[in-house]
CSV table of C-alpha atoms in Angstrom, one decimal:
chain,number,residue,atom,x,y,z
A,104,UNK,CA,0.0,0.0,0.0
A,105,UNK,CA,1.5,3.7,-1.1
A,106,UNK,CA,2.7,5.8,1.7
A,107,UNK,CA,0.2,8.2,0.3
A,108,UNK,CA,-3.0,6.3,1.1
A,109,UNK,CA,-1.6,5.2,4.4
A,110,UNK,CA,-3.3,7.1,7.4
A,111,UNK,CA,-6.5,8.9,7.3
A,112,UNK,CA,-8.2,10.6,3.9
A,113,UNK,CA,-10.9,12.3,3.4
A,114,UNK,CA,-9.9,15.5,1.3
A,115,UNK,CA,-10.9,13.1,-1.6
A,116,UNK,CA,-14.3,14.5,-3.0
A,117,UNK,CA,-13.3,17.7,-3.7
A,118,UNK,CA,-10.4,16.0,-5.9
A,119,UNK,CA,-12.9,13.6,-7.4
A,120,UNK,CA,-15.2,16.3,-8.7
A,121,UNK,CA,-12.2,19.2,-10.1
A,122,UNK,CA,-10.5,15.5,-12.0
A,123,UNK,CA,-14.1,14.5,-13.7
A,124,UNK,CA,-14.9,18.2,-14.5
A,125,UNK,CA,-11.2,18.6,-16.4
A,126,UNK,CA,-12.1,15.8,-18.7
A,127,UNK,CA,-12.9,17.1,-21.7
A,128,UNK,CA,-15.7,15.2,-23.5
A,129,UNK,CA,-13.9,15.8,-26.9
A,130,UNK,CA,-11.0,13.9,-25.5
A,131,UNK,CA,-13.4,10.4,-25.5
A,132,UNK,CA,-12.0,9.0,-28.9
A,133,UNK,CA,-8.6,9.4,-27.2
A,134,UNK,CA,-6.5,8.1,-24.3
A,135,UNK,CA,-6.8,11.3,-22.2
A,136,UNK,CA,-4.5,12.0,-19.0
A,137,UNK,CA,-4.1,14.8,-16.5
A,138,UNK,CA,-0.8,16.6,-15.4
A,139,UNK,CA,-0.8,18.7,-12.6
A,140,UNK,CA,1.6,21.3,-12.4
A,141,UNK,CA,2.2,24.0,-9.9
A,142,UNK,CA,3.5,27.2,-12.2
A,143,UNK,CA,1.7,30.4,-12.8
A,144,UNK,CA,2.2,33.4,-15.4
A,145,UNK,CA,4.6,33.4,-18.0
A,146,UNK,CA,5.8,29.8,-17.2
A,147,UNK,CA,1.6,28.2,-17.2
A,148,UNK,CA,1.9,30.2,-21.0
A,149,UNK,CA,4.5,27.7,-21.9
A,150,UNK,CA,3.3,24.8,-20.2
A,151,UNK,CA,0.0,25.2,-21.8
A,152,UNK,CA,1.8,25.8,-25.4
A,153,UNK,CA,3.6,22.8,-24.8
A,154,UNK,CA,0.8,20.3,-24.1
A,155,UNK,CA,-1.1,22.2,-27.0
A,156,UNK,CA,1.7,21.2,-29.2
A,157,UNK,CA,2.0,17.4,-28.0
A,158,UNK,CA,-2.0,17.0,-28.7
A,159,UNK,CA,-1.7,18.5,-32.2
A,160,UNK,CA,1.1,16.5,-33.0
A,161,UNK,CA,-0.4,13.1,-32.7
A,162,UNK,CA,-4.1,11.9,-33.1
A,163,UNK,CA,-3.7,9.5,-30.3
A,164,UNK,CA,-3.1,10.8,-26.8
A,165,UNK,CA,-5.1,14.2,-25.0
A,166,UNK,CA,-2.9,15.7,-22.2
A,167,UNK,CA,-4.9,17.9,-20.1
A,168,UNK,CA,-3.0,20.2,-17.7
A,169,UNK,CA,-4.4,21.3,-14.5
A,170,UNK,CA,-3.0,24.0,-12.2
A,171,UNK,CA,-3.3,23.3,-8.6
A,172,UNK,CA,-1.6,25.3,-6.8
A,173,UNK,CA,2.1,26.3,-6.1
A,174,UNK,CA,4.2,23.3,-5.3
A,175,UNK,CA,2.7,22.5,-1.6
A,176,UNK,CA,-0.6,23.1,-3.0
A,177,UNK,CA,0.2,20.3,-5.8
A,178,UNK,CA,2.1,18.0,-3.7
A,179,UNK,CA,-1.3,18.3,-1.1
A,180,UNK,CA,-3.6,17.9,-3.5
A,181,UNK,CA,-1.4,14.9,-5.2
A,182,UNK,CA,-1.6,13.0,-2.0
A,183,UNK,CA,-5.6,13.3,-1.2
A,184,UNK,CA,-6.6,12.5,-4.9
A,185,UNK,CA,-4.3,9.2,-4.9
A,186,UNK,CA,-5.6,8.0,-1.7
A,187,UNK,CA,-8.8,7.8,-3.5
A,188,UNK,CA,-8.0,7.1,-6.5
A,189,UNK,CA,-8.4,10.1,-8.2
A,190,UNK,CA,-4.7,11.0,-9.0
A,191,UNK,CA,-3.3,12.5,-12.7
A,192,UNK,CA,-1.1,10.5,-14.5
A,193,UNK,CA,2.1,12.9,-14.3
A,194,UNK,CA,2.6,15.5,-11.3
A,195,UNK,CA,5.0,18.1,-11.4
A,196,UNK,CA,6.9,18.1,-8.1
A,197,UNK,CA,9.9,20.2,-6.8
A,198,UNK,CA,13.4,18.9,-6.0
A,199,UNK,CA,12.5,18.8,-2.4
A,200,UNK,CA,10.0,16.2,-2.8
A,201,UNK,CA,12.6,13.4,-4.2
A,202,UNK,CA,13.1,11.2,-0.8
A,203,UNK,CA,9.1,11.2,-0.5
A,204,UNK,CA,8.1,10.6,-3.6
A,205,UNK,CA,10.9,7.8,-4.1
A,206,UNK,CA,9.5,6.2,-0.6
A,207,UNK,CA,5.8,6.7,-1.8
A,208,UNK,CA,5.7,3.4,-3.4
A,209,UNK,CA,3.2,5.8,-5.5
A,210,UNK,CA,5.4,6.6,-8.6
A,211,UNK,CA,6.7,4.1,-11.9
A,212,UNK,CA,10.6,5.3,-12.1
A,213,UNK,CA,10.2,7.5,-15.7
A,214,UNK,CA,13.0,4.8,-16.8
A,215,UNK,CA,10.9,1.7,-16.2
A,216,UNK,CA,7.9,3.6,-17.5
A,217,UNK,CA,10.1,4.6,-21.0
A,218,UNK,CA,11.5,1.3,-21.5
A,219,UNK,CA,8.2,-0.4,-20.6
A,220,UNK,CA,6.9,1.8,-23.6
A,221,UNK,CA,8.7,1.3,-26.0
A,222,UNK,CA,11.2,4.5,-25.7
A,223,UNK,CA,14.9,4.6,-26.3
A,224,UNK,CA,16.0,7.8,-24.1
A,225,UNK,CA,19.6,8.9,-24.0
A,226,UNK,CA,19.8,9.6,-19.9
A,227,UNK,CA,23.6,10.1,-20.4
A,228,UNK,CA,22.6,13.2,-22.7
A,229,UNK,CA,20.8,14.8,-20.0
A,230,UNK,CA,23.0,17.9,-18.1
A,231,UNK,CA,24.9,15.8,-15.2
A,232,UNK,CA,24.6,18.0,-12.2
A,233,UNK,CA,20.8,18.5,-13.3
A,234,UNK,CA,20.8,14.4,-14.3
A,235,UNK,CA,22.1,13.4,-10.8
A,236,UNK,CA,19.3,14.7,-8.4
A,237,UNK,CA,16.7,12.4,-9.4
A,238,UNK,CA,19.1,9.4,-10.1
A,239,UNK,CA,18.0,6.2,-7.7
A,240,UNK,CA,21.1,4.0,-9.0
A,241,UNK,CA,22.1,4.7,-12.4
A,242,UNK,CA,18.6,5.4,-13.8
A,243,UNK,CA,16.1,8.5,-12.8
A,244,UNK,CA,13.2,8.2,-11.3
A,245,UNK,CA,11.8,11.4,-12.0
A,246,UNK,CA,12.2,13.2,-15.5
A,247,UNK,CA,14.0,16.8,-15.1
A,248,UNK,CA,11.9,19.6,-16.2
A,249,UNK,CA,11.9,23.2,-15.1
A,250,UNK,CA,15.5,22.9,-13.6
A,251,UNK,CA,17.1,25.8,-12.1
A,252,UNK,CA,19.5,27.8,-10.0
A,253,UNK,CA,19.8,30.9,-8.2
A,254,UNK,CA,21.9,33.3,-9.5
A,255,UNK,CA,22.8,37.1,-8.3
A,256,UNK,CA,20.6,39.3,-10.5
A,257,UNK,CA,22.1,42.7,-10.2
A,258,UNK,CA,21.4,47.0,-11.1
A,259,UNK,CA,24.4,47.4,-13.7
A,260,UNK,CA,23.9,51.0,-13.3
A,261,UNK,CA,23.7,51.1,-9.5
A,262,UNK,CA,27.1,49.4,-9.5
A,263,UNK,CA,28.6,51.5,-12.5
A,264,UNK,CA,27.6,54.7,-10.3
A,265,UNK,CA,29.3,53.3,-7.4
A,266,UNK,CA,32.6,52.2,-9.0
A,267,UNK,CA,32.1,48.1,-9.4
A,268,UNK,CA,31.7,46.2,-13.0
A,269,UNK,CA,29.7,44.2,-11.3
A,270,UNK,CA,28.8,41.9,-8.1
A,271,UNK,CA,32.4,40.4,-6.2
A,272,UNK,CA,33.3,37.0,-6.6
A,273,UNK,CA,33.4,36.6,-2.6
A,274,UNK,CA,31.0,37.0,0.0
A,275,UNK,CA,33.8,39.9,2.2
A,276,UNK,CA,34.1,41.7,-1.4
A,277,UNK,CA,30.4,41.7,-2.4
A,278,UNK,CA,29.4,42.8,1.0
A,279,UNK,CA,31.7,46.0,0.5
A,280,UNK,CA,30.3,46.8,-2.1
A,281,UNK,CA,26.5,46.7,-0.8
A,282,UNK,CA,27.7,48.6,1.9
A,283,UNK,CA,29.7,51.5,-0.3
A,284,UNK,CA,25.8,51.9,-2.7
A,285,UNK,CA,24.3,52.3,0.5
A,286,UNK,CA,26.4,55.1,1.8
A,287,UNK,CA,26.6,56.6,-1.6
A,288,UNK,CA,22.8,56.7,-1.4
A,289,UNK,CA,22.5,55.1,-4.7
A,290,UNK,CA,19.4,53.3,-4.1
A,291,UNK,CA,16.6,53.0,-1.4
A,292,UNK,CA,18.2,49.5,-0.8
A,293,UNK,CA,21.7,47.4,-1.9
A,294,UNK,CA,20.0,43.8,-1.7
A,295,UNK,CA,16.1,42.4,-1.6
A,296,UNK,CA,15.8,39.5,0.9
A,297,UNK,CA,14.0,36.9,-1.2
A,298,UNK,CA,11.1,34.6,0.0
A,299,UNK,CA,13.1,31.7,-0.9
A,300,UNK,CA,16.2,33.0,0.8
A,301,UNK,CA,16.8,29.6,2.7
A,302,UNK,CA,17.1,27.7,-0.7
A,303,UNK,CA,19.9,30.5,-2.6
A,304,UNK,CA,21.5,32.0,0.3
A,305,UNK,CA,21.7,28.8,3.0
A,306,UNK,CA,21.6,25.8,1.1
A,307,UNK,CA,23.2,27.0,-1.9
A,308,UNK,CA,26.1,28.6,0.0
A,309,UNK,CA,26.9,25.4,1.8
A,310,UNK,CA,26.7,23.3,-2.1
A,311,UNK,CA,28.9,26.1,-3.4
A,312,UNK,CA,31.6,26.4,-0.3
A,313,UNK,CA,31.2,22.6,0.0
A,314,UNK,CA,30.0,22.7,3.9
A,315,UNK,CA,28.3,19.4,4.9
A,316,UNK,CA,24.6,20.3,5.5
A,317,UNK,CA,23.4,16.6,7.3
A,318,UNK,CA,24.9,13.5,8.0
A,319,UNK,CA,25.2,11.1,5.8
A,320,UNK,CA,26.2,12.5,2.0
A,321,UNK,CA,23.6,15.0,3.2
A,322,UNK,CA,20.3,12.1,3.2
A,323,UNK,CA,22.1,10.8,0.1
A,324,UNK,CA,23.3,7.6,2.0
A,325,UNK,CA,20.6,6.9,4.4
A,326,UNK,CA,17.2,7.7,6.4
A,327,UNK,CA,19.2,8.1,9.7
A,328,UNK,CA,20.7,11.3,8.7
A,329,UNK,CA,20.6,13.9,10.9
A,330,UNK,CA,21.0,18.3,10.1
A,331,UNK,CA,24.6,19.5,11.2
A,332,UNK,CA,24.6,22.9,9.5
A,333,UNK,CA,24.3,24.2,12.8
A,334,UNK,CA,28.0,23.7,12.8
A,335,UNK,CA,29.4,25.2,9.7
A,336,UNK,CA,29.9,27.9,8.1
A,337,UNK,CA,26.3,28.8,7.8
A,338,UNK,CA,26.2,30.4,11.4
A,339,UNK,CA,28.4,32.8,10.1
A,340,UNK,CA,26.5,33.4,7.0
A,341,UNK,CA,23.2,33.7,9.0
A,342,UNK,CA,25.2,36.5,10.9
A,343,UNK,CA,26.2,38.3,8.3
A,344,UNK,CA,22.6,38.3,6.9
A,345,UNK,CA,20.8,39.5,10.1
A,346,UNK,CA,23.9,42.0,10.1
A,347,UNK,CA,22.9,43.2,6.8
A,348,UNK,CA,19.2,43.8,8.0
A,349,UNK,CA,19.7,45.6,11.5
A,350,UNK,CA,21.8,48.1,9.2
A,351,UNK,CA,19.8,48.6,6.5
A,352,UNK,CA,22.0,46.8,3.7
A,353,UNK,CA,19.2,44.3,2.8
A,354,UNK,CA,15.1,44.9,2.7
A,355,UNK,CA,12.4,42.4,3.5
A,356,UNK,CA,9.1,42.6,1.3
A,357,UNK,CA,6.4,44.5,2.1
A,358,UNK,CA,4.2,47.0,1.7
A,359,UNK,CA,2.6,45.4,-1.5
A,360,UNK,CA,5.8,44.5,-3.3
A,361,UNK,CA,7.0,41.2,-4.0
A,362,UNK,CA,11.0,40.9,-3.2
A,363,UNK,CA,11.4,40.2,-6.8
A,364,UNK,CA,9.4,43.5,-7.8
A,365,UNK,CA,11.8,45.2,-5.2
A,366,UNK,CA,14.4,44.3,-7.7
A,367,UNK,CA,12.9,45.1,-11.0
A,368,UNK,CA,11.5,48.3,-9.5
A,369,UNK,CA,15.1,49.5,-9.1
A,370,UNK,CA,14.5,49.8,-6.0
A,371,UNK,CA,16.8,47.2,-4.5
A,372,UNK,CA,20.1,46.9,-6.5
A,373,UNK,CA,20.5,43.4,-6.2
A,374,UNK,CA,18.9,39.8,-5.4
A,375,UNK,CA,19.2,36.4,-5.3
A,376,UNK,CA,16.6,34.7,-7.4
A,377,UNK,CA,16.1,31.9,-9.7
A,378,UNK,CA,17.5,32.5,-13.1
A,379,UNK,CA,14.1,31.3,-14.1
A,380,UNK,CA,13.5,35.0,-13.3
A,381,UNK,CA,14.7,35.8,-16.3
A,382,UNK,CA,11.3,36.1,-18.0
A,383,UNK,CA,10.1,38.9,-14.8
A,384,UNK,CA,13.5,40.7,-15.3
A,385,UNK,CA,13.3,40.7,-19.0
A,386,UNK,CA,9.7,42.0,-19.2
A,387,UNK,CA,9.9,44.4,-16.0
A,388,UNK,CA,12.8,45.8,-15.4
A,389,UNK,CA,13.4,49.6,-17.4
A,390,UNK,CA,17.4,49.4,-16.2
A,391,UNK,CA,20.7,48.1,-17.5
A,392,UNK,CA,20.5,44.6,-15.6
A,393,UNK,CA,22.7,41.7,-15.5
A,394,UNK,CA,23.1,38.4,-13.6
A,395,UNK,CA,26.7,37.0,-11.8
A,396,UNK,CA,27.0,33.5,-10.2
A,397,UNK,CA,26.4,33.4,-6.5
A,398,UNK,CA,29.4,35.0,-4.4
A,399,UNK,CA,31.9,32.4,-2.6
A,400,UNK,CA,33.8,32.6,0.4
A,401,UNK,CA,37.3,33.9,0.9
A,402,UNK,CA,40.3,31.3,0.1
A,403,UNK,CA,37.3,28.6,-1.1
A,404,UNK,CA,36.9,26.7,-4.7
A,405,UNK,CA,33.6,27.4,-5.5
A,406,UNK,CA,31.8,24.3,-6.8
A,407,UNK,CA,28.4,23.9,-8.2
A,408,UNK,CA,25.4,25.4,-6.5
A,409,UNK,CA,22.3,23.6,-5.7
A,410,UNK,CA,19.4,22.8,-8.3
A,411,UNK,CA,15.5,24.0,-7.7
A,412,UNK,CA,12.5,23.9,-9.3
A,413,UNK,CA,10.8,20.4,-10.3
A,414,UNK,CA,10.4,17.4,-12.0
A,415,UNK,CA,7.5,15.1,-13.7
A,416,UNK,CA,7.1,12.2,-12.1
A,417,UNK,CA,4.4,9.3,-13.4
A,418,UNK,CA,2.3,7.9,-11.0
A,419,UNK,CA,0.8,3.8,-10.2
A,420,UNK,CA,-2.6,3.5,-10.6
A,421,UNK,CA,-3.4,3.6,-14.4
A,422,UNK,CA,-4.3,1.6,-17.3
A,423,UNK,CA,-1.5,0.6,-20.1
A,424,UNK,CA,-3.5,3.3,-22.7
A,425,UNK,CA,-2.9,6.2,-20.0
A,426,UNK,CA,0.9,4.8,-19.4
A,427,UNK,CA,1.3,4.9,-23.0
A,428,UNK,CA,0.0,8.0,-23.1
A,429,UNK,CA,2.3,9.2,-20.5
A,430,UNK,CA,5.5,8.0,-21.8
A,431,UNK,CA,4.5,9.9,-24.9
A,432,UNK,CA,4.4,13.4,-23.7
A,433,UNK,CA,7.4,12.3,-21.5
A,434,UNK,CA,9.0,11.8,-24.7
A,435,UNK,CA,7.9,14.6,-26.1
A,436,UNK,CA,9.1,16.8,-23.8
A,437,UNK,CA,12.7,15.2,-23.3
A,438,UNK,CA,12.9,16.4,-27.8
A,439,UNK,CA,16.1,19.3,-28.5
A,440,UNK,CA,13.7,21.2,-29.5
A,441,UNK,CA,10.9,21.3,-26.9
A,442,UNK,CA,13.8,21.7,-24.5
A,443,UNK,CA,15.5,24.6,-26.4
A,444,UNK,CA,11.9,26.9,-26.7
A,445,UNK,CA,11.3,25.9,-22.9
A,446,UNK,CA,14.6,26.8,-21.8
A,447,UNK,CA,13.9,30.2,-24.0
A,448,UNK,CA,10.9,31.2,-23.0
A,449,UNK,CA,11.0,30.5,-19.3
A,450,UNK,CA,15.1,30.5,-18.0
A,451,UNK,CA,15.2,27.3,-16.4
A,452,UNK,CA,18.3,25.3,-17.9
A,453,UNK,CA,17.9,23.3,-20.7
A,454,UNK,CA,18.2,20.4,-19.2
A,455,UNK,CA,19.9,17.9,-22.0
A,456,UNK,CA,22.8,18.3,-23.6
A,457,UNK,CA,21.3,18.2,-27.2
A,458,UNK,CA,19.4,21.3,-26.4
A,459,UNK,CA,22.1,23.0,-24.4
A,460,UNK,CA,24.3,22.6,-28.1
A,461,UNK,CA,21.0,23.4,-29.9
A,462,UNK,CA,21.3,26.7,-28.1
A,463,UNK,CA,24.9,27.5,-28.8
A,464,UNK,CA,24.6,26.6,-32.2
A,465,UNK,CA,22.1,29.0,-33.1
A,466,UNK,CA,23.7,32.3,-30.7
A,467,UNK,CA,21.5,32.4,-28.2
A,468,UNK,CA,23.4,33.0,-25.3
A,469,UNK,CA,25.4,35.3,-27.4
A,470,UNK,CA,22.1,37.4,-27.2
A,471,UNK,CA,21.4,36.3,-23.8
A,472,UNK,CA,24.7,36.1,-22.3
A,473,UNK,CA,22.9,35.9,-18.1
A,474,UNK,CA,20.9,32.6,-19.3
A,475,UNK,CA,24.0,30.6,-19.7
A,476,UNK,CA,24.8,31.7,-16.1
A,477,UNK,CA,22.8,28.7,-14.4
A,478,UNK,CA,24.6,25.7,-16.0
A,479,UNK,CA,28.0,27.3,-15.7
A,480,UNK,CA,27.4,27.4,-12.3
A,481,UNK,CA,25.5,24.0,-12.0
A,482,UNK,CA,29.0,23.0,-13.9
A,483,UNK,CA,32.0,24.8,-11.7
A,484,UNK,CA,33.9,22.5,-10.3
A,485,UNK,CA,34.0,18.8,-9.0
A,486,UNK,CA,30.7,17.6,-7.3
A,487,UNK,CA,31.1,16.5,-3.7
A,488,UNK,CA,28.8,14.9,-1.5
A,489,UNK,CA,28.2,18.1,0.2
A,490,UNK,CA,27.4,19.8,-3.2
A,491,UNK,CA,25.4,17.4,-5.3
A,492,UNK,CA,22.2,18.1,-3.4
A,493,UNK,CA,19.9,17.2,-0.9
A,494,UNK,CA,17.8,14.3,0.4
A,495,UNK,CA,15.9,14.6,3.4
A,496,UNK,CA,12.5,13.4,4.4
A,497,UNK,CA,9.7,15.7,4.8
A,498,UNK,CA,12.1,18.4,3.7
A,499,UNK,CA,8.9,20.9,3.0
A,500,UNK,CA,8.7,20.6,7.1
A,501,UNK,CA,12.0,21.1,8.4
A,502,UNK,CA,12.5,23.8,5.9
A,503,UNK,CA,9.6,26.0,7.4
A,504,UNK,CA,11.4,24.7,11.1
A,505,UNK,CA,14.4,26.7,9.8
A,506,UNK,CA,13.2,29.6,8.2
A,507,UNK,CA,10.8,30.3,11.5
A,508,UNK,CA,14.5,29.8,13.5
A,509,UNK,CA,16.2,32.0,11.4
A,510,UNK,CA,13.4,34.7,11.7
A,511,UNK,CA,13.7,34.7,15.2
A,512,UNK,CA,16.9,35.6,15.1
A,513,UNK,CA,16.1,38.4,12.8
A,514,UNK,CA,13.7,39.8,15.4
A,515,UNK,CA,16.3,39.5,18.4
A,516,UNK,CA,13.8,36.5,20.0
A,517,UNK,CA,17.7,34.2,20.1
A,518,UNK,CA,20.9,34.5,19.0
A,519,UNK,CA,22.1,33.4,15.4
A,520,UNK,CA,23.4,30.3,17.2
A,521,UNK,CA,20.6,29.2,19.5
A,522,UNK,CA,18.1,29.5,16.0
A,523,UNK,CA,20.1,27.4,14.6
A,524,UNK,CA,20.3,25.3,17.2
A,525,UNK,CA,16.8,24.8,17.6
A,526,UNK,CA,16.3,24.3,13.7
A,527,UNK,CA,18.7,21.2,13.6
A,528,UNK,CA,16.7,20.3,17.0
A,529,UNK,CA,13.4,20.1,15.5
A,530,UNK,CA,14.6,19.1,12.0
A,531,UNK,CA,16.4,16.4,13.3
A,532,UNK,CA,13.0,15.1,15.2
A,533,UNK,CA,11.1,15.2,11.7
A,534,UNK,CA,13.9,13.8,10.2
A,535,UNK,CA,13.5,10.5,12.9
A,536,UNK,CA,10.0,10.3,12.5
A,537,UNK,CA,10.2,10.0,8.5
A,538,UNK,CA,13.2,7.4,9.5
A,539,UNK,CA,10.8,5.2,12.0
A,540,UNK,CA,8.0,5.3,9.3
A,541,UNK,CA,9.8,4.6,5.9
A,542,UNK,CA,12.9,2.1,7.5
A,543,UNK,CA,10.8,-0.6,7.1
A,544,UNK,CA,10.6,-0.7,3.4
C-alpha cells in the first residue's frame, strides 16, 4: 500500500469532482490524462503551449493540464486524490520532494515507464549536475523539467555609479560593495531579501563552499541522517545576513511589493533569485540589468550550486493506454527542440545536452549572455557529497522549522546560534519520524 493512502483521507471528493470536470468530453475518442503542475504566469503560457503542441502532434493521446496550486498546494492535492484514487497521470513536483516521492511506493521510475513503452531515451545526454538529483542507481526516477538555480541578479547601473563592473566573486568583497551603494545613497536599498532566501543563500552557500549540510552525504546515503549545518559555516553566513538587515543593507518585502518587484523596480540593486526570473527581469525591469554566479567565500573553490524547481514524475494507478500516453508526452518533452523553446521562453536550464548545443549553435546565449549563467554554475567544479544536493524526508517541514529559527533571530527573540540550534533540534525530530515510518521498506 503507497505511503500516500496510508493514514487517514478524506480530502478526496473535492479532488474527485475538479479531476471528472477537467475531462474534456472531446478527448473520449482518445487516451486522455491529467498533469498537474504548480507554475503560474509566464511559465503556465509555456506549459500550456507545450501540451497544446503534443496534442496537435499526434491523433492518439489528450494531455490535459491542471493548475493546482504552487508546489505544496500540488504536492497536497497529489496525496488526497491518490488516496482515492483520483490522482493525474504525471505531477510536477519540486526537488525537495525526491526522498518522499521515491519512498511513496506511488510513482513508476520514468525509466521503467520509458522502456516499458517502448522508448529509447539517452539519460547520459541529459545535463549531469541537473541528471544526478533524481538518479536512484544509475537510472532516474523522476524526468528533469523546469530545472534551475539561483543566481545574483544585479542593477548594472547602481554598481557602475558606485565604482564596481559588477557583483564580487566573494562574500567579504560583495558585501563592500552593498555597503559603499548604501552610503553613496545610490538606491533606497543594496539587496532584496528573497522569500526563498533559505534555498539561494543557506543551502546554496553550503553546495557552493562545500560545507556538509546533514549526515550522511547529506540524506544521500541513508534515512538516519541527521542536520549538522548548525556547525558550519552557515552560522556565520546567517550573521552576516541578520547584520545586513539591523543596518539597513538588505530589505524584506512589504508594503505590497514582491521581493522580486523590489528588484525590478530598481528599488533594491541586487537579489538572489532563480534564473528562471529571467522572463520577470526581461519584461519588467526599465534598467541596464545583469546576472553573476552566486558569491563564494574567501580562500574557497567554488563548486556547483544547488538545483530548484521540479520534476514530472508518473504515478501507479493507471491503465497501459494512460501509461502509453504518459510515456509519450514524456517523450515529447525530453525532444532538443521542446527543451530549447522551454529553456527560451522560461530561463530554467535546458536540461539535455542536445538542447544545451542546440542553443549554442544557433547564438542564443550570445544574445542572452545571463541565461547561460545557471549551467555554468551548476557546472563549476568537482561535485562532492556536500554539493550534489539534498535528500531529506519531509524536507517541506524542516525547511519551514528553519526559516521560523532564522526569523527569530532576525527579530532578536535568540541568538544566530541558538536558531540554529533549535532548527537542527526540531529538524532532526522530523527527520526521525520520516526514519521510523519509511525504515521498514
Amino acid at each position: 500500500m503507497s505511503k500516500f493512502v496510508r493514514g487517514a483521507a478524506v480530502a478526496g471528493a473535492a479532488a474527485c469532482l475538479l479531476a471528472s470536470l477537467a475531462s474534456p468530453a472531446w478527448a473520449q475518442d482518445k487516451t486522455s490524462i491529467e498533469w498537474w503542475y504548480a507554475n503560474g504566469g509566464r511559465v503556465e503560457e509555456g506549459i500550456q503551449k507545450i501540451i497544446a503542441d503534443f496534442n496537435a502532434s499526434q491523433d492518439k493521446y489528450e494531455v490535459v493540464g491542471i493548475k493546482k496550486g504552487n508546489y505544496e498546494e500540488t504536492f497536497a492535492a497529489m496525496i488526497a486524490a491518490y488516496r482515492v484514487g483520483q490522482h493525474p497521470s504525471i505531477i510536477q513536483s519540486s526537488e525537495r520532494t525526491f526522498l518522499t516521492m521515491i519512498d511513496s511506493n506511488a510513482i513508476v521510475p520514468v525509466s521503467e515507464l520509458m522502456t516499458q513503452q517502448g522508448y529509447t531515451v539517452d539519460w547520459a545526454n541529459f545535463v549531469k549536475p541537473v541528471a544526478d538529483f533524481y538518479l536512484v542507481g544509475d537510472t532516474p526516477a523522476a524526468m528533469p523539467f523546469n530545472s534551475s538555480t539561483a543566481v545574483m541578479w544585479y542593477n548594472a547601473d547602481h554598481f557602475k555609479a558606485a565604482g564596481f563592473d559588477g557583483p564580487a566573486a566573494t562574500w567579504p568583497e560583495f558585501e563592500k560593495q552593498l555597503y559603499a551603494i548604501k552610503e553613496k545613497g545610490i538606491s533606497e536599498c543594496a539587496m532584496a531579501l528573497n522569500s526563498d532566501f533559505y534555498w539561494s543563500l543557506i543551502e546554496g552557500y553550503s553546495s557552493i563552499n562545500d560545507y556538509p549540510f546533514g549526515t550522511k552525504g547529506n540524506g544521500f546515503e541513508g534515512l538516519d541522517t541527521e542536520y549538522v549545518y548548525n556547525t558550519t559555516p552557515v552560522v556565520q553566513q546567517v550573521e552576516r545576513l541578520k547584520k545586513w538587515i539591523d543596518d539597513g543593507v538588505i530589505q524584506l518585502a512589504g508594503q505590497g511589493l514582491s521581493p522580486m518587484q523590489l528588484y525590478t523596480s530598481g528599488t533594491c540593486s541586487t537579489i538572489s533569485a532563480s534564473t528562471a526570473g529571467h522572463a520577470d527581469v526581461e519584461a519588467n525591469a526599465k534598467f541596464n540589468w545583469s546576472a553573476a554566479f552566486q558569491p563564494h567565500e574567501e580562500g574557497v573553490e567554488p563548486h556547483n550550486s544547488n538545483i530548484g524547481g521540479a520534476a514530472l514524475w508518473v504515478l501507479k494507478g493507471k491503465t497501459d493506454a494512460e501509461n502509453a500516453a504518459a510515456a509519450a508526452f514524456l517523450n515529447f518533452i525530453a525532444q532538443p527542440d521542446t527543451q530549447a523553446w522551454w529553456s527560451e521562453w522560461t530561463g530554467y536550464v535546458p536540461v539535455t545536452n542536445a538542447a544545451y548545443e542546440k542553443m549554442k549553435a544557433a547564438g542564443f546565449f550570445e544574445k542572452h549572455p545571463t541565461r547561460e549563467i545557471a549551467i555554468k554554475q551548476l557546472s563549476q567544479g568537482t561535485p562532492t557529497v556536500n554539493s550534489r544536493g539534498f535528500r531529506f524526508g519531509n524536507s517541506n517541514q524542516t525547511s519551514a522549522i528553519l526559516v521560523e529559527e532564522i526569523q527569530a533571530a532576525w527579530t532578536g527573540q535568540k541568538t544566530v546560534q541558538q536558531a540554529l540550534d533549535a532548527a537542527v533540534s526540531r529538524g532532526n525530530e522530523v527527520l526521525r519520524q520520516y526514519e521510523q515510518l519509511h525504515a521498514a521498506q
